[in-house]
Coordinates of N, CA and C and ligand atoms in Angstrom, one line a residue:
M1145 N 0.9 -1.2 0.0 CA 0.0 0.0 0.0 C 0.9 1.2 0.0
T1146 N 0.7 2.1 -1.0 CA 1.5 3.3 -0.9 C 0.6 4.4 -0.3
T1147 N 1.2 5.1 0.6 CA 0.5 6.1 1.4 C 0.6 7.5 0.6
E1148 N -0.5 8.1 0.4 CA -0.5 9.4 -0.3 C 0.1 10.4 0.7
P1149 N 1.0 11.3 0.2 CA 1.7 12.2 1.1 C 0.7 13.2 1.7
L1150 N 0.9 13.5 3.0 CA 0.3 14.6 3.7 C 1.3 15.7 3.6
I1151 N 0.7 17.0 3.6 CA 1.6 18.1 3.5 C 1.3 19.1 4.7
E1152 N 2.3 19.4 5.4 CA 2.1 20.4 6.6 C 3.0 21.6 6.3
V1153 N 2.4 22.8 6.2 CA 3.2 23.9 5.9 C 3.3 24.9 7.2
H1154 N 4.5 25.2 7.5 CA 4.7 26.1 8.7 C 5.3 27.4 8.2
D1155 N 5.2 28.5 9.0 CA 5.6 29.8 8.6 C 7.1 29.9 8.2
D1156 N 7.9 29.3 9.0 CA 9.3 29.4 8.8 C 10.1 28.2 9.3
A1157 N 11.4 28.2 9.2 CA 12.2 27.1 9.6 C 12.1 26.8 11.0
A1158 N 12.0 27.8 11.8 CA 11.9 27.6 13.3 C 10.6 26.9 13.7
A1159 N 9.5 27.4 13.1 CA 8.2 26.8 13.4 C 8.2 25.4 12.9
L1160 N 8.8 25.1 11.7 CA 8.9 23.8 11.2 C 9.7 22.9 12.1
A1161 N 10.8 23.3 12.6 CA 11.6 22.5 13.5 C 10.9 22.1 14.8
T1162 N 10.2 23.1 15.3 CA 9.5 22.9 16.6 C 8.3 21.9 16.3
A1163 N 7.7 22.0 15.2 CA 6.5 21.1 14.9 C 7.1 19.6 14.7
V1164 N 8.1 19.5 14.0 CA 8.7 18.2 13.7 C 9.2 17.5 15.0
A1165 N 9.9 18.3 15.8 CA 10.4 17.7 17.1 C 9.3 17.3 18.0
G1166 N 8.2 18.2 18.0 CA 7.1 17.9 18.9 C 6.4 16.6 18.4
E1167 N 6.2 16.5 17.1 CA 5.5 15.3 16.6 C 6.4 14.0 16.8
L1168 N 7.7 14.2 16.6 CA 8.6 13.0 16.8 C 8.5 12.5 18.3
L1169 N 8.5 13.4 19.2 CA 8.4 13.0 20.6 C 7.0 12.3 20.9
V1170 N 6.0 12.7 20.3 CA 4.7 12.1 20.4 C 4.7 10.7 19.8
R1171 N 5.3 10.5 18.6 CA 5.4 9.2 18.0 C 6.2 8.2 18.8
I1172 N 7.3 8.7 19.3 CA 8.2 7.9 20.2 C 7.4 7.4 21.4
A1173 N 6.8 8.4 22.1 CA 6.0 8.0 23.3 C 4.9 7.1 23.0
D1174 N 4.2 7.3 21.9 CA 3.1 6.4 21.5 C 3.6 5.0 21.2
A1175 N 4.8 4.9 20.5 CA 5.3 3.6 20.2 C 5.7 2.9 21.5
Q1176 N 6.3 3.6 22.5 CA 6.7 3.0 23.7 C 5.5 2.6 24.5
S1177 N 4.4 3.4 24.5 CA 3.2 3.0 25.2 C 2.6 1.7 24.6
A1178 N 3.0 1.4 23.3 CA 2.5 0.2 22.6 C 3.5 -0.9 22.8
G1179 N 4.5 -0.7 23.6 CA 5.5 -1.8 24.0 C 6.6 -1.9 23.0
R1180 N 6.7 -1.0 22.1 CA 7.9 -1.0 21.1 C 9.0 -0.2 21.6
V1181 N 10.2 -0.6 21.1 CA 11.4 0.3 21.2 C 11.6 1.0 19.9
P1182 N 11.0 2.2 19.7 CA 11.0 2.8 18.4 C 12.4 3.0 17.8
A1183 N 12.6 2.7 16.5 CA 13.8 3.0 15.8 C 13.5 4.2 14.9
V1184 N 14.4 5.2 15.1 CA 14.2 6.5 14.4 C 15.4 6.7 13.5
V1185 N 15.2 7.0 12.3 CA 16.3 7.3 11.3 C 16.4 8.8 11.2
L1186 N 17.6 9.2 11.5 CA 18.0 10.6 11.5 C 18.6 11.0 10.1
T1187 N 18.5 12.3 9.8 CA 19.1 12.7 8.6 C 20.1 13.8 8.9
G1188 N 21.0 14.1 7.9 CA 21.9 15.3 8.1 C 21.2 16.5 7.5
G1189 N 22.0 17.6 7.6 CA 21.5 18.8 7.0 C 21.1 19.9 8.0
S1190 N 20.8 21.1 7.5 CA 20.6 22.2 8.3 C 19.2 22.2 9.0
I1191 N 18.2 21.8 8.3 CA 16.9 21.8 9.0 C 16.9 20.6 10.1
A1192 N 17.6 19.6 9.8 CA 17.8 18.5 10.8 C 18.4 19.0 12.0
D1193 N 19.4 19.9 11.9 CA 20.1 20.4 13.0 C 19.1 21.2 13.9
A1194 N 18.2 22.0 13.2 CA 17.2 22.8 14.0 C 16.3 21.8 14.7
V1195 N 15.9 20.8 14.0 CA 15.0 19.8 14.7 C 15.7 19.2 15.9
H1196 N 16.9 18.8 15.7 CA 17.6 18.2 16.8 C 17.7 19.1 18.0
A1197 N 17.9 20.4 17.8 CA 18.0 21.3 18.9 C 16.7 21.4 19.6
E1198 N 15.6 21.3 18.9 CA 14.3 21.4 19.5 C 14.0 20.1 20.2
V1199 N 14.5 18.9 19.7 CA 14.3 17.7 20.4 C 15.0 17.8 21.8
A1200 N 16.2 18.4 21.8 CA 16.9 18.6 23.1 C 16.1 19.5 24.0
R1201 N 15.5 20.5 23.5 CA 14.8 21.5 24.3 C 13.5 20.8 24.8
L1202 N 12.8 20.1 24.0 CA 11.5 19.6 24.4 C 11.5 18.2 24.9
G1203 N 12.7 17.5 24.7 CA 12.8 16.1 25.0 C 12.9 15.7 26.5
T1204 N 13.0 16.7 27.3 CA 13.2 16.4 28.8 C 11.9 16.5 29.5
S1205 N 10.8 16.6 28.8 CA 9.5 16.7 29.5 C 9.0 15.4 30.1
G1206 N 9.7 14.3 29.9 CA 9.3 13.1 30.6 C 8.4 12.2 29.8
E1207 N 7.9 12.6 28.6 CA 7.0 11.8 27.9 C 7.7 10.6 27.2
V1208 N 9.0 10.8 27.0 CA 9.8 9.8 26.3 C 10.8 9.2 27.2
D1209 N 10.9 7.8 27.2 CA 12.0 7.1 27.9 C 13.1 6.9 27.0
W1210 N 14.2 7.8 27.1 CA 15.3 7.8 26.1 C 16.1 6.5 26.2
S1211 N 15.9 5.7 27.2 CA 16.7 4.5 27.3 C 16.1 3.4 26.4
R1212 N 14.9 3.8 25.8 CA 14.1 2.8 25.0 C 13.8 3.4 23.6
V1213 N 14.9 4.0 23.0 CA 14.8 4.5 21.7 C 16.1 4.0 20.9
A1214 N 15.9 3.6 19.7 CA 17.1 3.3 18.9 C 17.2 4.3 17.7
L1215 N 18.5 4.7 17.5 CA 18.7 5.7 16.5 C 19.6 5.2 15.4
W1216 N 19.3 5.5 14.2 CA 20.0 5.1 13.0 C 20.2 6.4 12.1
W1217 N 21.0 6.3 11.0 CA 21.1 7.4 10.1 C 20.8 6.9 8.7
G1218 N 20.1 7.8 8.0 CA 19.8 7.5 6.6 C 21.0 7.6 5.7
D1219 N 21.9 8.4 6.1 CA 23.2 8.5 5.3 C 24.2 9.1 6.2
E1220 N 25.5 8.9 5.8 CA 26.5 9.5 6.6 C 27.7 9.8 5.7
R1221 N 28.4 10.8 6.1 CA 29.6 11.1 5.3 C 30.8 10.2 5.7
F1222 N 31.5 9.7 4.8 CA 32.6 8.8 5.1 C 33.9 9.6 5.4
V1223 N 33.9 10.1 6.6 CA 35.0 10.9 7.1 C 35.4 10.4 8.5
A1224 N 36.4 11.1 9.1 CA 36.8 10.7 10.4 C 35.7 10.9 11.5
S1225 N 35.6 10.0 12.5 CA 34.5 10.1 13.4 C 34.4 11.4 14.1
G1226 N 35.6 12.1 14.3 CA 35.6 13.4 14.9 C 35.3 14.6 14.0
S1227 N 35.1 14.3 12.7 CA 35.0 15.4 11.8 C 33.6 16.1 12.0
E1228 N 33.7 17.4 11.8 CA 32.4 18.2 12.0 C 31.4 17.9 10.9
D1229 N 31.9 17.2 9.8 CA 31.0 16.8 8.7 C 30.2 15.5 9.1
R1230 N 30.5 14.9 10.2 CA 29.7 13.7 10.5 C 28.3 14.0 11.0
N1231 N 27.3 13.4 10.3 CA 25.9 13.6 10.8 C 25.8 13.2 12.2
A1232 N 26.4 12.0 12.5 CA 26.3 11.5 13.9 C 26.8 12.4 14.9
G1233 N 28.0 13.0 14.6 CA 28.6 13.9 15.6 C 27.7 15.1 15.9
Q1234 N 27.1 15.6 14.8 CA 26.2 16.8 15.0 C 25.0 16.4 15.8
A1235 N 24.5 15.2 15.6 CA 23.3 14.8 16.4 C 23.6 14.5 17.8
R1236 N 24.8 13.9 18.0 CA 25.2 13.6 19.4 C 25.3 14.9 20.2
A1237 N 26.0 15.9 19.6 CA 26.2 17.2 20.2 C 24.9 17.9 20.5
A1238 N 24.0 17.7 19.5 CA 22.7 18.5 19.6 C 21.7 17.9 20.7
F1239 N 21.6 16.5 20.7 CA 20.6 16.0 21.7 C 20.9 14.6 22.2
I1240 N 21.6 13.8 21.5 CA 21.8 12.4 21.9 C 22.5 12.3 23.2
D1241 N 23.6 13.0 23.3 CA 24.4 12.8 24.6 C 23.6 13.5 25.8
A1242 N 22.9 14.6 25.5 CA 22.2 15.3 26.6 C 21.0 14.5 27.1
L1243 N 20.4 13.7 26.2 CA 19.2 13.0 26.6 C 19.5 11.6 27.1
G1244 N 20.7 11.1 26.9 CA 21.2 9.9 27.5 C 20.7 8.6 26.8
V1245 N 20.7 8.7 25.5 CA 20.3 7.4 24.7 C 21.5 6.5 24.9
P1246 N 21.2 5.2 25.3 CA 22.3 4.3 25.6 C 23.1 4.0 24.4
A1247 N 24.4 3.9 24.6 CA 25.4 3.7 23.4 C 24.9 2.6 22.5
E1248 N 24.5 1.5 23.1 CA 24.1 0.3 22.3 C 22.9 0.6 21.4
H1249 N 22.2 1.7 21.6 CA 21.0 2.0 20.8 C 21.3 3.1 19.8
V1250 N 22.6 3.6 19.8 CA 23.0 4.6 18.8 C 23.8 3.9 17.7
H1251 N 23.2 3.7 16.6 CA 23.8 2.9 15.5 C 24.5 3.8 14.5
E1252 N 25.7 4.2 14.7 CA 26.4 5.1 13.8 C 27.0 4.3 12.6
V1253 N 27.0 4.9 11.5 CA 27.7 4.3 10.3 C 29.2 4.4 10.6
P1254 N 29.9 3.3 10.4 CA 31.4 3.3 10.6 C 32.1 4.4 9.9
S1255 N 33.1 5.0 10.5 CA 33.8 6.2 10.0 C 35.0 5.7 9.3
S1256 N 35.7 6.7 8.7 CA 37.0 6.4 8.0 C 38.1 6.1 9.1
D1257 N 37.8 6.3 10.3 CA 38.7 5.8 11.4 C 38.5 4.3 11.6
D1258 N 37.2 3.9 11.4 CA 36.9 2.5 11.8 C 37.2 1.5 10.7
V1259 N 37.0 1.9 9.4 CA 37.2 0.9 8.3 C 37.9 1.6 7.2
A1260 N 38.4 0.8 6.2 CA 39.3 1.4 5.2 C 38.5 2.0 4.0
S1261 N 37.3 1.6 3.9 CA 36.5 2.2 2.7 C 35.1 2.4 3.0
A1262 N 34.5 3.2 2.2 CA 33.0 3.5 2.3 C 32.2 2.2 2.0
E1263 N 32.8 1.3 1.2 CA 32.2 0.1 0.8 C 32.1 -0.8 2.1
E1264 N 33.2 -0.9 2.8 CA 33.3 -1.7 4.0 C 32.3 -1.1 5.1
A1265 N 32.3 0.2 5.1 CA 31.3 0.8 6.1 C 29.9 0.5 5.8
A1266 N 29.6 0.4 4.5 CA 28.2 0.1 4.0 C 27.9 -1.4 4.4
E1267 N 28.9 -2.3 4.1 CA 28.7 -3.7 4.5 C 28.4 -3.9 6.0
R1268 N 29.2 -3.2 6.8 CA 29.1 -3.3 8.2 C 27.7 -2.8 8.7
Y1269 N 27.3 -1.6 8.1 CA 26.1 -1.0 8.5 C 24.9 -1.9 8.1
A1270 N 25.0 -2.5 7.0 CA 23.9 -3.4 6.5 C 23.8 -4.6 7.5
A1271 N 25.0 -5.1 7.9 CA 25.0 -6.2 8.9 C 24.4 -5.8 10.2
E1272 N 24.7 -4.6 10.6 CA 24.1 -4.1 11.9 C 22.6 -3.9 11.8
L1273 N 22.2 -3.4 10.6 CA 20.7 -3.3 10.3 C 20.0 -4.7 10.4
A1274 N 20.7 -5.7 9.8 CA 20.1 -7.0 9.7 C 20.0 -7.6 11.1
E1275 N 21.0 -7.2 12.0 CA 20.9 -7.8 13.4 C 20.0 -7.0 14.3
H1276 N 20.1 -5.7 14.2 CA 19.4 -4.8 15.2 C 18.2 -4.0 14.6
G1277 N 18.1 -4.0 13.3 CA 17.1 -3.2 12.7 C 16.1 -3.9 11.9
A1278 N 16.0 -5.2 12.1 CA 15.2 -6.1 11.3 C 13.7 -5.8 11.3
D1279 N 13.3 -5.1 12.4 CA 11.8 -4.8 12.5 C 11.4 -3.5 11.8
G1280 N 12.4 -2.9 11.1 CA 12.1 -1.7 10.4 C 12.1 -0.5 11.3
F1281 N 11.6 0.7 10.8 CA 11.7 1.9 11.5 C 10.4 2.5 11.9
E1282 N 10.3 3.1 13.0 CA 9.1 3.8 13.4 C 8.9 5.1 12.6
V1283 N 10.0 5.9 12.6 CA 10.0 7.2 11.9 C 11.3 7.3 11.1
L1284 N 11.2 7.6 9.8 CA 12.3 7.9 9.0 C 12.3 9.4 8.6
M1285 N 13.3 10.1 8.9 CA 13.3 11.6 8.6 C 14.3 11.7 7.4
L1286 N 13.9 12.5 6.5 CA 14.8 12.8 5.3 C 14.8 14.3 5.0
G1287 N 16.0 14.8 4.9 CA 16.1 16.2 4.3 C 16.1 16.0 2.8
V1288 N 15.9 17.1 2.1 CA 15.8 17.1 0.6 C 16.8 18.2 0.1
G1289 N 17.6 17.8 -0.9 CA 18.5 18.8 -1.5 C 17.8 19.6 -2.6
P1290 N 18.4 20.7 -3.0 CA 17.8 21.5 -4.1 C 17.6 20.7 -5.4
D1291 N 18.5 19.6 -5.5 CA 18.4 18.8 -6.7 C 17.4 17.6 -6.6
G1292 N 16.8 17.6 -5.4 CA 15.8 16.5 -5.1 C 16.4 15.2 -4.6
H1293 N 17.7 15.3 -4.1 CA 18.2 14.1 -3.5 C 17.7 13.9 -2.1
V1294 N 17.7 12.7 -1.6 CA 17.4 12.4 -0.2 C 18.5 11.4 0.3
A1295 N 18.8 11.5 1.6 CA 19.9 10.7 2.1 C 21.1 11.1 1.2
S1296 N 21.8 10.1 0.7 CA 22.9 10.4 -0.3 C 22.6 9.7 -1.6
L1297 N 21.3 9.7 -1.9 CA 20.8 9.2 -3.2 C 20.6 10.4 -4.1
F1298 N 21.5 10.6 -5.1 CA 21.5 11.8 -5.9 C 21.0 11.5 -7.3
P1299 N 20.4 12.5 -7.9 CA 19.8 12.3 -9.2 C 20.9 11.7 -10.2
G1300 N 20.4 10.7 -10.9 CA 21.3 10.1 -12.0 C 22.4 9.2 -11.5
F1301 N 22.5 9.0 -10.2 CA 23.5 8.1 -9.6 C 23.0 6.6 -9.7
D1302 N 24.0 5.7 -9.9 CA 23.7 4.3 -10.0 C 23.0 3.7 -8.7
E1303 N 23.3 4.3 -7.6 CA 22.8 3.8 -6.3 C 21.3 3.9 -6.3
L1304 N 20.7 4.7 -7.2 CA 19.2 4.8 -7.2 C 18.6 3.4 -7.6
E1305 N 19.4 2.7 -8.4 CA 18.9 1.4 -9.0 C 19.0 0.2 -8.0
E1306 N 19.7 0.4 -6.9 CA 20.1 -0.7 -6.1 C 18.8 -1.3 -5.4
Q1307 N 18.6 -2.6 -5.6 CA 17.4 -3.2 -5.0 C 17.8 -4.4 -4.2
E1308 N 19.1 -4.8 -4.1 CA 19.5 -5.9 -3.3 C 20.1 -5.5 -2.0
R1309 N 21.1 -4.7 -2.1 CA 21.9 -4.3 -0.9 C 21.1 -3.2 -0.1
A1310 N 21.2 -3.3 1.2 CA 20.5 -2.4 2.1 C 21.2 -1.1 2.2
V1311 N 22.5 -1.1 2.1 CA 23.3 0.1 2.3 C 24.4 0.1 1.3
V1312 N 24.7 1.2 0.7 CA 25.8 1.2 -0.3 C 26.7 2.5 -0.1
A1313 N 27.9 2.4 -0.7 CA 28.8 3.5 -0.7 C 28.5 4.4 -1.9
V1314 N 28.7 5.7 -1.7 CA 28.5 6.7 -2.7 C 29.8 7.5 -2.9
H1315 N 30.3 7.7 -4.1 CA 31.5 8.5 -4.3 C 31.2 9.6 -5.3
D1316 N 32.0 10.6 -5.3 CA 31.8 11.8 -6.1 C 30.4 12.5 -5.9
S1317 N 30.1 12.5 -4.6 CA 28.8 13.1 -4.3 C 28.8 14.6 -4.8
P1318 N 27.8 15.1 -5.4 CA 27.7 16.5 -5.8 C 27.6 17.4 -4.6
K1319 N 27.3 16.8 -3.4 CA 27.2 17.6 -2.2 C 28.4 17.1 -1.4
P1320 N 29.4 18.0 -1.1 CA 30.6 17.6 -0.3 C 30.2 17.2 1.1
P1321 N 30.9 16.3 1.8 CA 32.1 15.6 1.2 C 31.7 14.5 0.2
S1322 N 32.6 14.1 -0.6 CA 32.3 13.3 -1.8 C 32.0 11.9 -1.5
D1323 N 32.7 11.3 -0.4 CA 32.5 9.9 -0.1 C 31.5 9.8 1.0
R1324 N 30.5 8.9 0.7 CA 29.4 8.8 1.7 C 28.9 7.3 1.8
V1325 N 28.0 7.1 2.7 CA 27.3 5.8 2.9 C 25.8 6.1 3.0
T1326 N 25.0 5.4 2.2 CA 23.6 5.7 2.3 C 22.7 4.4 2.3
L1327 N 21.6 4.5 3.0 CA 20.6 3.5 2.9 C 20.0 3.6 1.5
T1328 N 19.6 2.4 0.9 CA 19.1 2.4 -0.4 C 17.6 2.5 -0.4
F1329 N 16.9 2.7 -1.5 CA 15.5 2.8 -1.5 C 14.8 1.7 -0.8
P1330 N 15.1 0.4 -1.1 CA 14.4 -0.7 -0.4 C 14.5 -0.5 1.2
T1331 N 15.6 0.0 1.7 CA 15.7 0.1 3.1 C 14.9 1.3 3.6
L1332 N 15.0 2.4 2.8 CA 14.2 3.6 3.1 C 12.7 3.3 3.1
G1333 N 12.3 2.2 2.4 CA 10.9 1.8 2.4 C 10.4 1.0 3.6
R1334 N 11.4 0.8 4.6 CA 11.0 0.0 5.7 C 10.6 0.8 6.9
A1335 N 10.0 1.9 6.7 CA 9.5 2.8 7.8 C 8.0 2.9 7.9
R1336 N 7.5 2.9 9.1 CA 6.1 3.1 9.2 C 5.7 4.5 8.8
S1337 N 6.4 5.5 9.3 CA 6.2 6.9 8.9 C 7.4 7.5 8.3
T1338 N 7.3 8.0 7.1 CA 8.4 8.7 6.4 C 8.1 10.2 6.3
W1339 N 9.0 10.9 6.9 CA 8.8 12.4 7.0 C 9.9 13.1 6.2
F1340 N 9.5 14.0 5.3 CA 10.4 14.9 4.6 C 10.5 16.2 5.3
L1341 N 11.6 16.7 5.6 CA 11.8 17.9 6.3 C 12.5 18.9 5.4
V1342 N 11.7 20.0 4.9 CA 12.3 20.8 3.9 C 12.0 22.3 4.2
S1343 N 13.1 23.0 4.1 CA 13.0 24.5 4.4 C 13.7 25.3 3.3
G1344 N 13.1 26.4 2.9 CA 13.8 27.3 2.0 C 13.3 27.2 0.6
E1345 N 13.4 28.4 0.0 CA 13.0 28.6 -1.4 C 13.8 27.7 -2.4
A1346 N 15.0 27.5 -2.0 CA 15.9 26.7 -2.9 C 15.4 25.3 -3.2
K1347 N 14.6 24.8 -2.3 CA 14.1 23.5 -2.4 C 12.7 23.4 -3.0
A1348 N 12.1 24.6 -3.3 CA 10.7 24.6 -3.7 C 10.4 23.8 -5.0
D1349 N 11.4 23.9 -5.9 CA 11.2 23.2 -7.2 C 11.3 21.7 -7.0
A1350 N 12.2 21.3 -6.2 CA 12.4 19.8 -5.9 C 11.2 19.3 -5.1
V1351 N 10.6 20.1 -4.2 CA 9.4 19.7 -3.5 C 8.3 19.5 -4.5
A1352 N 8.1 20.5 -5.4 CA 7.0 20.4 -6.3 C 7.1 19.2 -7.3
R1353 N 8.4 18.9 -7.7 CA 8.6 17.8 -8.5 C 8.3 16.5 -7.8
A1354 N 8.8 16.4 -6.6 CA 8.7 15.2 -5.8 C 7.2 14.9 -5.5
L1355 N 6.4 15.9 -5.4 CA 5.0 15.8 -5.0 C 4.1 15.7 -6.3
S1356 N 4.8 15.7 -7.4 CA 4.1 15.4 -8.7 C 4.8 14.3 -9.5
P1357 N 4.8 13.1 -8.9 CA 5.6 12.1 -9.5 C 5.3 11.8 -10.9
A1358 N 4.2 12.2 -11.4 CA 3.9 11.9 -12.8 C 4.7 12.8 -13.7
T1359 N 5.2 13.9 -13.2 CA 6.0 14.8 -14.0 C 7.5 14.7 -13.9
T1360 N 7.9 13.6 -13.1 CA 9.3 13.4 -12.9 C 9.6 11.9 -12.9
T1361 N 10.9 11.6 -12.7 CA 11.3 10.2 -12.6 C 12.1 10.1 -11.3
P1362 N 12.3 8.9 -10.8 CA 13.1 8.7 -9.6 C 14.6 9.1 -9.9
A1363 N 15.0 8.9 -11.2 CA 16.4 9.3 -11.5 C 16.5 10.8 -11.5
Q1364 N 15.5 11.5 -11.8 CA 15.5 13.0 -11.8 C 15.3 13.5 -10.4
T1365 N 14.4 12.9 -9.6 CA 14.0 13.4 -8.3 C 13.9 12.2 -7.3
P1366 N 15.0 11.9 -6.8 CA 14.9 10.7 -5.8 C 13.9 10.9 -4.7
A1367 N 13.6 12.2 -4.3 CA 12.7 12.5 -3.2 C 11.3 12.1 -3.6
S1368 N 11.0 11.7 -4.8 CA 9.7 11.3 -5.2 C 9.4 9.8 -4.9
V1369 N 10.4 9.1 -4.4 CA 10.3 7.7 -4.2 C 9.9 7.2 -2.8
P1370 N 10.6 7.7 -1.8 CA 10.3 7.1 -0.5 C 8.8 7.3 0.0
R1371 N 8.2 6.2 0.5 CA 6.9 6.3 1.1 C 6.9 5.5 2.4
G1372 N 6.2 6.1 3.4 CA 6.0 5.3 4.6 C 5.0 4.2 4.4
Q1373 N 5.1 3.1 5.2 CA 4.2 2.0 5.1 C 2.8 2.4 5.7
V1374 N 2.8 3.3 6.6 CA 1.6 3.8 7.2 C 1.3 5.3 6.9
E1375 N 2.4 6.1 6.8 CA 2.2 7.5 6.6 C 3.4 8.1 5.9
T1376 N 3.1 9.1 5.0 CA 4.2 9.9 4.4 C 3.8 11.3 4.6
T1377 N 4.6 12.1 5.2 CA 4.3 13.5 5.5 C 5.5 14.4 5.1
W1378 N 5.1 15.5 4.4 CA 6.1 16.5 4.0 C 5.9 17.7 5.0
F1379 N 6.9 17.9 5.8 CA 6.9 19.0 6.7 C 7.7 20.2 6.0
L1380 N 7.0 21.2 5.6 CA 7.6 22.3 4.8 C 7.5 23.6 5.6
D1381 N 8.4 24.6 5.2 CA 8.1 25.9 5.6 C 7.5 26.6 4.3
R1382 N 7.0 27.8 4.5 CA 6.3 28.5 3.4 C 7.2 28.6 2.1
P1383 N 8.4 29.1 2.3 CA 9.3 29.2 1.1 C 9.4 27.8 0.4
A1384 N 9.6 26.7 1.1 CA 9.8 25.4 0.4 C 8.5 25.0 -0.2
A1385 N 7.4 25.5 0.2 CA 6.1 25.1 -0.3 C 5.6 26.0 -1.4
S1386 N 6.4 27.0 -1.8 CA 6.0 28.1 -2.6 C 5.7 27.7 -4.1
H1387 N 6.2 26.5 -4.5 CA 5.9 26.2 -5.9 C 4.8 25.1 -6.0
L1388 N 4.1 24.9 -4.9 CA 3.0 23.9 -4.9 C 1.7 24.5 -5.4
Ligands
6PG2886 O1 24.2 14.0 4.7 C1 23.5 14.8 4.2 O2 24.0 15.8 3.6 C2 22.0 14.8 4.3 O3 21.6 13.6 4.7 C3 21.4 15.3 3.0 O4 20.5 14.3 2.4 C4 20.6 16.5 3.5 O5 19.5 16.0 4.3 C5 20.1 17.3 2.4 O6 21.1 17.6 1.5 C6 19.4 18.6 2.9 O7 20.4 19.3 3.6 P1 20.0 20.8 4.0 O8 18.8 20.7 4.9 O9 21.3 21.3 4.7 O10 19.7 21.6 2.8

């Protein structure tokens, strides 16, 4: 069943970040009330940073038991673990360390300190997903690039065609840094709720294309592909929604 996208438009990036963080906390708490340990897939990027800051601010209200949340990443830059380019490092600094998510529940993609290649990092992450993420994801969050990329799945790249491997390496990324690791479309499809987080006029065309799949192709607009198994929601600010 493909879920028709819901669209939520907020005045600006700050309001968007607050809304997403608030909804994320509700989803985590609801999943925990249902006896699940929710797996949340984080994304990199600037609006994600704003969401993470709001999670840190709102996440201490007691509704979420942070010892019973699992965190994953939709993509990661293949750089040193201490690099400021690491999505995981940014999220740890923004909220993970402050809220006390247990180390065994924070599933980072191996860095260039840990393994010799992005290919090896992808293989290791796929194995970790098979062992600890086999039940899929409660919420998958995805930023969207001006070119319509999601995670590190870029328009025209071979990785868009991958249907067997759960995680692959990406080289020559048009968005630096060039070497990355990304979940593939089949893995991105294993989420109950898939949320796109998009802020800014620069993304407006990509948003419009992604929400009009008949007018584009996955190769042109990767953001047109991911759908939640239960829900697909586009969280936009007004500039990002301005071409709808
Ligand atoms: O590792 C990454 O770079 C991200 O995962 C990437 O997919 C990001 O989410 C988009 O490029 C949007 O980034 P901005 O919100 O900064 O535009």
